[in-house]
C-alpha positions as a Python dict, from the first residue, in 0.01 Angstrom:
ca = {
    (1, 'X'): (0, 0, 0),
    (2, 'X'): (-289, -138, -203),
    (3, 'X'): (-544, -341, -7),
    (4, 'X'): (-770, -402, -307),
    (5, 'X'): (-776, -739, -478),
    (6, 'X'): (-742, -747, -855),
    (7, 'X'): (-1036, -857, -1066),
    (8, 'X'): (-856, -1186, -1132),
    (9, 'X'): (-809, -1244, -760),
    (10, 'X'): (-1175, -1166, -693),
    (11, 'X'): (-1281, -1410, -966),
    (12, 'X'): (-1066, -1688, -817),
    (13, 'X'): (-1204, -1615, -472),
    (14, 'X'): (-1565, -1621, -589),
    (15, 'X'): (-1528, -1933, -803),
    (16, 'X'): (-1366, -2124, -516),
    (17, 'X'): (-1630, -1998, -270),
    (18, 'X'): (-1907, -2121, -499),
    (19, 'X'): (-1739, -2460, -544),
    (20, 'X'): (-1690, -2505, -170),
    (21, 'X'): (-2050, -2422, -88),
    (22, 'X'): (-2218, -2616, -367),
    (23, 'X'): (-1986, -2916, -400),
    (24, 'X'): (-1791, -2964, -74),
    (25, 'X'): (-2057, -2870, 180),
    (26, 'X'): (-2304, -3148, 89),
    (27, 'X'): (-2193, -3467, 261),
    (28, 'X'): (-1925, -3301, 472),
    (29, 'X'): (-2058, -3436, 803),
    (30, 'X'): (-2079, -3787, 657),
    (31, 'X'): (-1721, -3766, 527),
    (32, 'X'): (-1601, -3648, 868),
    (33, 'X'): (-1785, -3934, 1043),
    (34, 'X'): (-1656, -4194, 797),
    (35, 'X'): (-1302, -4047, 800),
    (36, 'X'): (-1300, -4072, 423),
    (37, 'X'): (-1257, -3819, 146),
    (38, 'X'): (-1435, -3871, -184),
    (39, 'X'): (-1173, -3910, -462),
    (40, 'X'): (-1419, -3763, -711),
    (41, 'X'): (-1403, -3435, -519),
    (42, 'X'): (-1024, -3432, -555),
    (43, 'X'): (-1064, -3479, -929),
    (44, 'X'): (-1311, -3191, -942),
    (45, 'X'): (-1063, -2974, -751),
    (46, 'X'): (-806, -3069, -1013),
    (47, 'X'): (-1044, -2978, -1295),
    (48, 'X'): (-1092, -2638, -1132),
    (49, 'X'): (-716, -2587, -1127),
    (50, 'X'): (-693, -2592, -747),
    (51, 'X'): (-433, -2868, -717),
    (52, 'X'): (-150, -2702, -906),
    (53, 'X'): (-227, -2333, -882),
    (54, 'X'): (133, -2208, -870),
    (55, 'X'): (272, -2462, -1118),
    (56, 'X'): (391, -2297, -1437),
    (57, 'X'): (157, -2329, -1733),
    (58, 'X'): (416, -2518, -1938),
    (59, 'X'): (387, -2801, -1684),
    (60, 'X'): (8, -2800, -1680),
    (61, 'X'): (-50, -2568, -1386),
    (62, 'X'): (-234, -2243, -1339),
    (63, 'X'): (75, -2020, -1332),
    (64, 'X'): (-87, -1817, -1054),
    (65, 'X'): (68, -1625, -766),
    (66, 'X'): (75, -1721, -399),
    (67, 'X'): (-200, -1472, -313),
    (68, 'X'): (-437, -1651, -553),
    (69, 'X'): (-356, -1977, -378),
    (70, 'X'): (-414, -1823, -34),
    (71, 'X'): (-752, -1682, -142),
    (72, 'X'): (-860, -2023, -270),
    (73, 'X'): (-733, -2204, 41),
    (74, 'X'): (-927, -1968, 267),
    (75, 'X'): (-1254, -2032, 82),
    (76, 'X'): (-1207, -2409, 71),
    (77, 'X'): (-1125, -2424, 443),
    (78, 'X'): (-1422, -2211, 544),
    (79, 'X'): (-1620, -2519, 446),
    (80, 'X'): (-1388, -2822, 452),
    (81, 'X'): (-1043, -2810, 613),
    (82, 'X'): (-984, -3174, 516),
    (83, 'X'): (-1010, -3082, 149),
    (84, 'X'): (-789, -2785, 227),
    (85, 'X'): (-499, -2990, 363),
    (86, 'X'): (-511, -3226, 63),
    (87, 'X'): (-491, -2920, -159),
    (88, 'X'): (-221, -2757, 55),
    (89, 'X'): (19, -3052, 54),
    (90, 'X'): (-17, -3104, -320),
    (91, 'X'): (37, -2734, -398),
    (92, 'X'): (276, -2601, -135),
    (93, 'X'): (495, -2899, -58),
    (94, 'X'): (494, -3138, -351),
    (95, 'X'): (437, -2931, -665),
    (96, 'X'): (633, -2631, -539),
    (97, 'X'): (927, -2844, -426),
    (98, 'X'): (953, -3024, -759),
    (99, 'X'): (912, -2705, -962),
    (100, 'X'): (1166, -2514, -754),
    (101, 'X'): (1437, -2779, -723),
    (102, 'X'): (1357, -3068, -956),
    (103, 'X'): (1538, -3138, -1282),
    (104, 'X'): (1368, -3057, -1609),
    (105, 'X'): (1305, -3427, -1663),
    (106, 'X'): (1144, -3457, -1317),
    (107, 'X'): (924, -3152, -1378),
    (108, 'X'): (800, -3283, -1711),
    (109, 'X'): (740, -3631, -1574),
    (110, 'X'): (557, -3546, -1251),
    (111, 'X'): (411, -3195, -1252),
    (112, 'X'): (138, -3230, -1519),
    (113, 'X'): (-25, -3525, -1339),
    (114, 'X'): (8, -3357, -1000),
    (115, 'X'): (-127, -3022, -1116),
    (116, 'X'): (-432, -3184, -1276),
    (117, 'X'): (-492, -3420, -979),
    (118, 'X'): (-453, -3722, -1205),
    (119, 'X'): (-209, -3816, -932),
    (120, 'X'): (-178, -3682, -577),
    (121, 'X'): (146, -3612, -392),
    (122, 'X'): (266, -3666, -34),
    (123, 'X'): (550, -3503, 161),
    (124, 'X'): (728, -3758, 380),
    (125, 'X'): (948, -3598, 643),
    (126, 'X'): (806, -3688, 988),
    (127, 'X'): (904, -4012, 1158),
    (128, 'X'): (822, -4176, 1493),
    (129, 'X'): (1130, -4007, 1641),
    (130, 'X'): (1167, -3710, 1406),
    (131, 'X'): (890, -3452, 1431),
    (132, 'X'): (1003, -3101, 1521),
    (133, 'X'): (1360, -3237, 1529),
    (134, 'X'): (1362, -3312, 1157),
    (135, 'X'): (1739, -3364, 1156),
    (136, 'X'): (1696, -3698, 1337),
    (137, 'X'): (1603, -3897, 1029),
    (138, 'X'): (1618, -4274, 1086),
    (139, 'X'): (1498, -4361, 736),
    (140, 'X'): (1811, -4448, 537),
    (141, 'X'): (1901, -4433, 169),
    (142, 'X'): (2216, -4632, 95),
    (143, 'X'): (2394, -4538, -227),
    (144, 'X'): (2440, -4843, -451),
    (145, 'X'): (2572, -4667, -758),
    (146, 'X'): (2280, -4640, -1002),
    (147, 'X'): (2021, -4656, -728),
    (148, 'X'): (1959, -4616, -355),
    (149, 'X'): (1820, -4873, -112),
    (150, 'X'): (1555, -4705, 101),
    (151, 'X'): (1455, -4839, 445),
    (152, 'X'): (1246, -4680, 718),
    (153, 'X'): (907, -4557, 835),
    (154, 'X'): (733, -4223, 787),
    (155, 'X'): (429, -4124, 987),
    (156, 'X'): (159, -3856, 1001),
    (157, 'X'): (168, -3848, 620),
    (158, 'X'): (-116, -3646, 470),
    (159, 'X'): (-239, -3809, 147),
    (160, 'X'): (-49, -4121, 260),
    (161, 'X'): (-288, -4368, 102),
    (162, 'X'): (-434, -4134, -159),
    (163, 'X'): (-99, -4032, -305),
    (164, 'X'): (85, -4193, -593),
    (165, 'X'): (396, -3974, -585),
    (166, 'X'): (588, -3925, -259),
    (167, 'X'): (871, -3693, -168),
    (168, 'X'): (1073, -3894, 85),
    (169, 'X'): (1352, -3755, 301),
    (170, 'X'): (1616, -4008, 409),
    (171, 'X'): (1963, -4012, 564),
    (172, 'X'): (2246, -4117, 330),
    (173, 'X'): (2547, -3995, 530),
    (174, 'X'): (2468, -4021, 906),
    (175, 'X'): (2805, -3876, 1001),
    (176, 'X'): (2707, -3550, 826),
    (177, 'X'): (2377, -3524, 1017),
    (178, 'X'): (2144, -3278, 839),
    (179, 'X'): (2393, -3229, 556),
    (180, 'X'): (2374, -3599, 476),
    (181, 'X'): (1999, -3609, 407),
    (182, 'X'): (1859, -3658, 57),
    (183, 'X'): (1510, -3631, -91),
    (184, 'X'): (1368, -3881, -339),
    (185, 'X'): (1068, -3910, -567),
    (186, 'X'): (916, -4247, -484),
    (187, 'X'): (615, -4383, -674),
    (188, 'X'): (346, -4607, -532),
    (189, 'X'): (360, -4965, -654),
    (190, 'X'): (735, -5001, -629),
    (191, 'X'): (846, -5320, -451),
    (192, 'X'): (891, -5283, -76),
    (193, 'X'): (674, -4971, -40),
    (194, 'X'): (366, -5033, 175),
    (195, 'X'): (98, -4817, 334),
    (196, 'X'): (57, -4860, 709),
    (197, 'X'): (-234, -4796, 941),
    (198, 'X'): (-467, -4502, 908),
    (199, 'X'): (-459, -4252, 1193),
    (200, 'X'): (-780, -4200, 1392),
    (201, 'X'): (-762, -3823, 1430),
    (202, 'X'): (-947, -3563, 1635),
    (203, 'X'): (-983, -3323, 1342),
    (204, 'X'): (-942, -3304, 963),
    (205, 'X'): (-1084, -3655, 981),
    (206, 'X'): (-1176, -3674, 613),
    (207, 'X'): (-815, -3620, 511),
    (208, 'X'): (-602, -3926, 447),
    (209, 'X'): (-328, -3969, 713),
    (210, 'X'): (-122, -4288, 719),
    (211, 'X'): (217, -4431, 807),
    (212, 'X'): (434, -4534, 511),
    (213, 'X'): (692, -4812, 524),
    (214, 'X'): (994, -4872, 303),
    (215, 'X'): (1171, -5208, 305),
    (216, 'X'): (1469, -5239, 68),
    (217, 'X'): (1302, -5011, -186),
    (218, 'X'): (1519, -4955, -494),
    (219, 'X'): (1504, -4588, -592),
    (220, 'X'): (1680, -4489, -916),
    (221, 'X'): (1946, -4222, -871),
    (222, 'X'): (1759, -4008, -1123),
    (223, 'X'): (1479, -3980, -867),
    (224, 'X'): (1693, -3787, -623),
    (225, 'X'): (1613, -3415, -620),
    (226, 'X'): (1914, -3185, -615),
    (227, 'X'): (2276, -3266, -532),
    (228, 'X'): (2386, -3520, -273),
    (229, 'X'): (2302, -3394, 77),
    (230, 'X'): (2043, -3140, -39),
    (231, 'X'): (1742, -3305, 128),
    (232, 'X'): (1729, -3110, 453),
    (233, 'X'): (1755, -2772, 282),
    (234, 'X'): (1487, -2887, 38),
    (235, 'X'): (1257, -2979, 327),
    (236, 'X'): (1309, -2654, 518),
    (237, 'X'): (1269, -2433, 210),
    (238, 'X'): (955, -2617, 109),
    (239, 'X'): (806, -2598, 458),
    (240, 'X'): (861, -2222, 466),
    (241, 'X'): (620, -2187, 176),
    (242, 'X'): (393, -2457, 311),
    (243, 'X'): (340, -2253, 627),
    (244, 'X'): (166, -1988, 420),
    (245, 'X'): (-78, -2252, 302),
    (246, 'X'): (-147, -2374, 657),
    (247, 'X'): (-186, -2014, 774),
    (248, 'X'): (-448, -1972, 502),
    (249, 'X'): (-613, -2294, 617),
    (250, 'X'): (-629, -2163, 975),
    (251, 'X'): (-768, -1832, 846),
    (252, 'X'): (-1036, -2018, 653),
    (253, 'X'): (-1136, -2230, 951),
    (254, 'X'): (-1168, -1919, 1168),
    (255, 'X'): (-1359, -1723, 904),
    (256, 'X'): (-1595, -2014, 841),
    (257, 'X'): (-1675, -2047, 1211),
    (258, 'X'): (-1725, -1671, 1240),
    (259, 'X'): (-1964, -1657, 944),
    (260, 'X'): (-2171, -1938, 1092),
    (261, 'X'): (-2176, -1761, 1429),
    (262, 'X'): (-2279, -1429, 1279),
    (263, 'X'): (-2570, -1588, 1093),
    (264, 'X'): (-2675, -1790, 1398),
    (265, 'X'): (-2663, -1486, 1626),
    (266, 'X'): (-2902, -1299, 1398),
    (267, 'X'): (-3166, -1572, 1397),
    (268, 'X'): (-3136, -1729, 1744),
    (269, 'X'): (-3365, -1552, 1993),
    (270, 'X'): (-3345, -1535, 2373),
    (271, 'X'): (-3533, -1312, 2612),
    (272, 'X'): (-3749, -1187, 2327),
    (273, 'X'): (-3479, -1073, 2086),
    (274, 'X'): (-3199, -1208, 1864),
    (275, 'X'): (-2886, -1291, 2062),
    (276, 'X'): (-2697, -1054, 1830),
    (277, 'X'): (-2866, -772, 2024),
    (278, 'X'): (-2708, -886, 2351),
    (279, 'X'): (-2386, -699, 2421),
    (280, 'X'): (-2209, -1014, 2540),
    (281, 'X'): (-2254, -1170, 2195),
    (282, 'X'): (-2176, -846, 2014),
    (283, 'X'): (-1842, -824, 2192),
    (284, 'X'): (-1757, -1181, 2095),
    (285, 'X'): (-1842, -1115, 1730),
    (286, 'X'): (-1646, -789, 1730),
    (287, 'X'): (-1332, -951, 1864),
    (288, 'X'): (-1368, -1249, 1631),
    (289, 'X'): (-1392, -1017, 1329),
    (290, 'X'): (-1093, -810, 1445),
    (291, 'X'): (-863, -1106, 1509),
    (292, 'X'): (-959, -1267, 1178),
    (293, 'X'): (-884, -948, 988),
    (294, 'X'): (-546, -916, 1159),
    (295, 'X'): (-466, -1277, 1069),
    (296, 'X'): (-579, -1218, 712),
    (297, 'X'): (-341, -924, 673),
    (298, 'X'): (-50, -1132, 803),
    (299, 'X'): (-132, -1417, 566),
    (300, 'X'): (-174, -1186, 267),
    (301, 'X'): (152, -1009, 350),
    (302, 'X'): (340, -1339, 366),
    (303, 'X'): (198, -1434, 25),
    (304, 'X'): (285, -1094, -121),
    (305, 'X'): (639, -1108, 18),
    (306, 'X'): (691, -1448, -143),
    (307, 'X'): (544, -1330, -473),
    (308, 'X'): (777, -1029, -502),
    (309, 'X'): (1080, -1250, -440),
    (310, 'X'): (1176, -1123, -95),
    (311, 'X'): (1279, -1335, 204),
    (312, 'X'): (947, -1447, 350),
    (313, 'X'): (1061, -1689, 624),
    (314, 'X'): (968, -1458, 910),
    (315, 'X'): (644, -1345, 751),
    (316, 'X'): (533, -1705, 689),
    (317, 'X'): (613, -1808, 1047),
    (318, 'X'): (429, -1507, 1192),
    (319, 'X'): (127, -1573, 973),
    (320, 'X'): (108, -1939, 1073),
    (321, 'X'): (167, -1871, 1442),
    (322, 'X'): (-99, -1601, 1467),
    (323, 'X'): (-357, -1744, 1229),
    (324, 'X'): (-350, -2084, 1399),
    (325, 'X'): (-400, -1924, 1742),
    (326, 'X'): (-686, -1717, 1600),
    (327, 'X'): (-846, -2030, 1452),
    (328, 'X'): (-837, -2204, 1788),
    (329, 'X'): (-977, -1904, 1976),
    (330, 'X'): (-1247, -1815, 1722),
    (331, 'X'): (-1378, -2169, 1689),
    (332, 'X'): (-1399, -2205, 2067),
    (333, 'X'): (-1601, -1883, 2083),
    (334, 'X'): (-1815, -2001, 1794),
    (335, 'X'): (-1916, -2310, 1989),
    (336, 'X'): (-1994, -2088, 2289),
    (337, 'X'): (-2214, -1857, 2082),
    (338, 'X'): (-2407, -2157, 1950),
    (339, 'X'): (-2451, -2293, 2302),
    (340, 'X'): (-2576, -2651, 2311),
    (341, 'X'): (-2624, -2647, 1935),
    (342, 'X'): (-2254, -2576, 1896),
    (343, 'X'): (-2176, -2908, 2059),
    (344, 'X'): (-2354, -3116, 1795),
    (345, 'X'): (-2235, -3194, 1444),
    (346, 'X'): (-2535, -3048, 1262),
    (347, 'X'): (-2421, -2690, 1318),
    (348, 'X'): (-2065, -2748, 1190),
    (349, 'X'): (-1876, -2530, 1442),
    (350, 'X'): (-1771, -2829, 1656),
    (351, 'X'): (-1593, -2968, 1349),
    (352, 'X'): (-1422, -2633, 1288),
    (353, 'X'): (-1303, -2640, 1648),
    (354, 'X'): (-1159, -2990, 1610),
    (355, 'X'): (-1001, -2901, 1276),
    (356, 'X'): (-841, -2583, 1412),
    (357, 'X'): (-611, -2755, 1660),
    (358, 'X'): (-388, -2924, 1404),
    (359, 'X'): (-292, -2590, 1251),
    (360, 'X'): (-93, -2519, 1568),
    (361, 'X'): (96, -2846, 1523),
    (362, 'X'): (171, -2957, 1168),
    (363, 'X'): (422, -2801, 927),
    (364, 'X'): (600, -2667, 1234),
    (365, 'X'): (445, -2634, 1578),
    (366, 'X'): (369, -2293, 1726),
    (367, 'X'): (679, -2333, 1941),
    (368, 'X'): (892, -2393, 1631),
    (369, 'X'): (739, -2085, 1466),
    (370, 'X'): (849, -1875, 1763),
    (371, 'X'): (1203, -2009, 1725),
    (372, 'X'): (1197, -1923, 1354),
    (373, 'X'): (1065, -1574, 1420),
    (374, 'X'): (1323, -1514, 1692),
    (375, 'X'): (1603, -1628, 1462),
    (376, 'X'): (1482, -1391, 1190),
    (377, 'X'): (1450, -1083, 1411),
    (378, 'X'): (1786, -1148, 1579),
    (379, 'X'): (1982, -1180, 1255),
}
């Protein structure tokens, strides 16, 4: 086993680290307070190649492997998890889903704009009554021959207002349950498609989360991805890869909080010496570093397994389950190490703590990950 990154991987890691620290860090507290992400930052991420890293070069992407994407996600999320989730959805869910299962016409039409961040994508699966139980889709798509009529509501949609291209799951054949679901490419601006209220979230507040409503939206049949009834399999396959991205996000949040804590512990003095010389703090830092490294190995293994073409469902679920728990634990300890300063926005760790929680919930809750892992080991 080779634990060394290639020179290309190191270059991607360093370039993304520099971008995050010089471009994303300034203004991050203001963006969090305002619950608004600067579109110019998304464009700069696109110019850096961060929004379509795994998209093949012929469609305008970077043609990079999953490990490259994970390395970049980790560095972005050390600084700004809101930027990370925008990047994750566009890469893991939207671009990957279209590249893997879209027609050649769909790839040529949508991927270049998505990979360059000229347009942003959204993945629309969750509904008011369909979260973990994704089979209970109430959004309907009625076949009218050359087109479908789409009706329903999607919620918790990352990039909901920012996006211009949406992947929408809807039920066409209710009697077939999950085998009757389809997935459609729906563009903003089409009649009957409206953006609902913005969610007031605890964490990742600078990311764009909205409800989306569809009222008699006419979707051309050519905008359906895959054969009739393919939508649920599309969603599950796409989420399997997306979990690697969220695991990398959780890893980045944890690593960012740890790095801040390490630096703070070296300069903060109590009882005449830096708090890093107190054993109580040393033990916290030691366990933080150990858990983060364990999470990192799980995340890297999941990326590697995907890159070599092996079944990575179990690896992705394990990585997300563990990394999200590590993120929650490490950020809590980071606030504790900072003491009263950890409870104010200026020192950043309180934001990391708020951002960490969602990684245990979206793209499959921790409970769902345990079900997935159990299913894989009991095969």
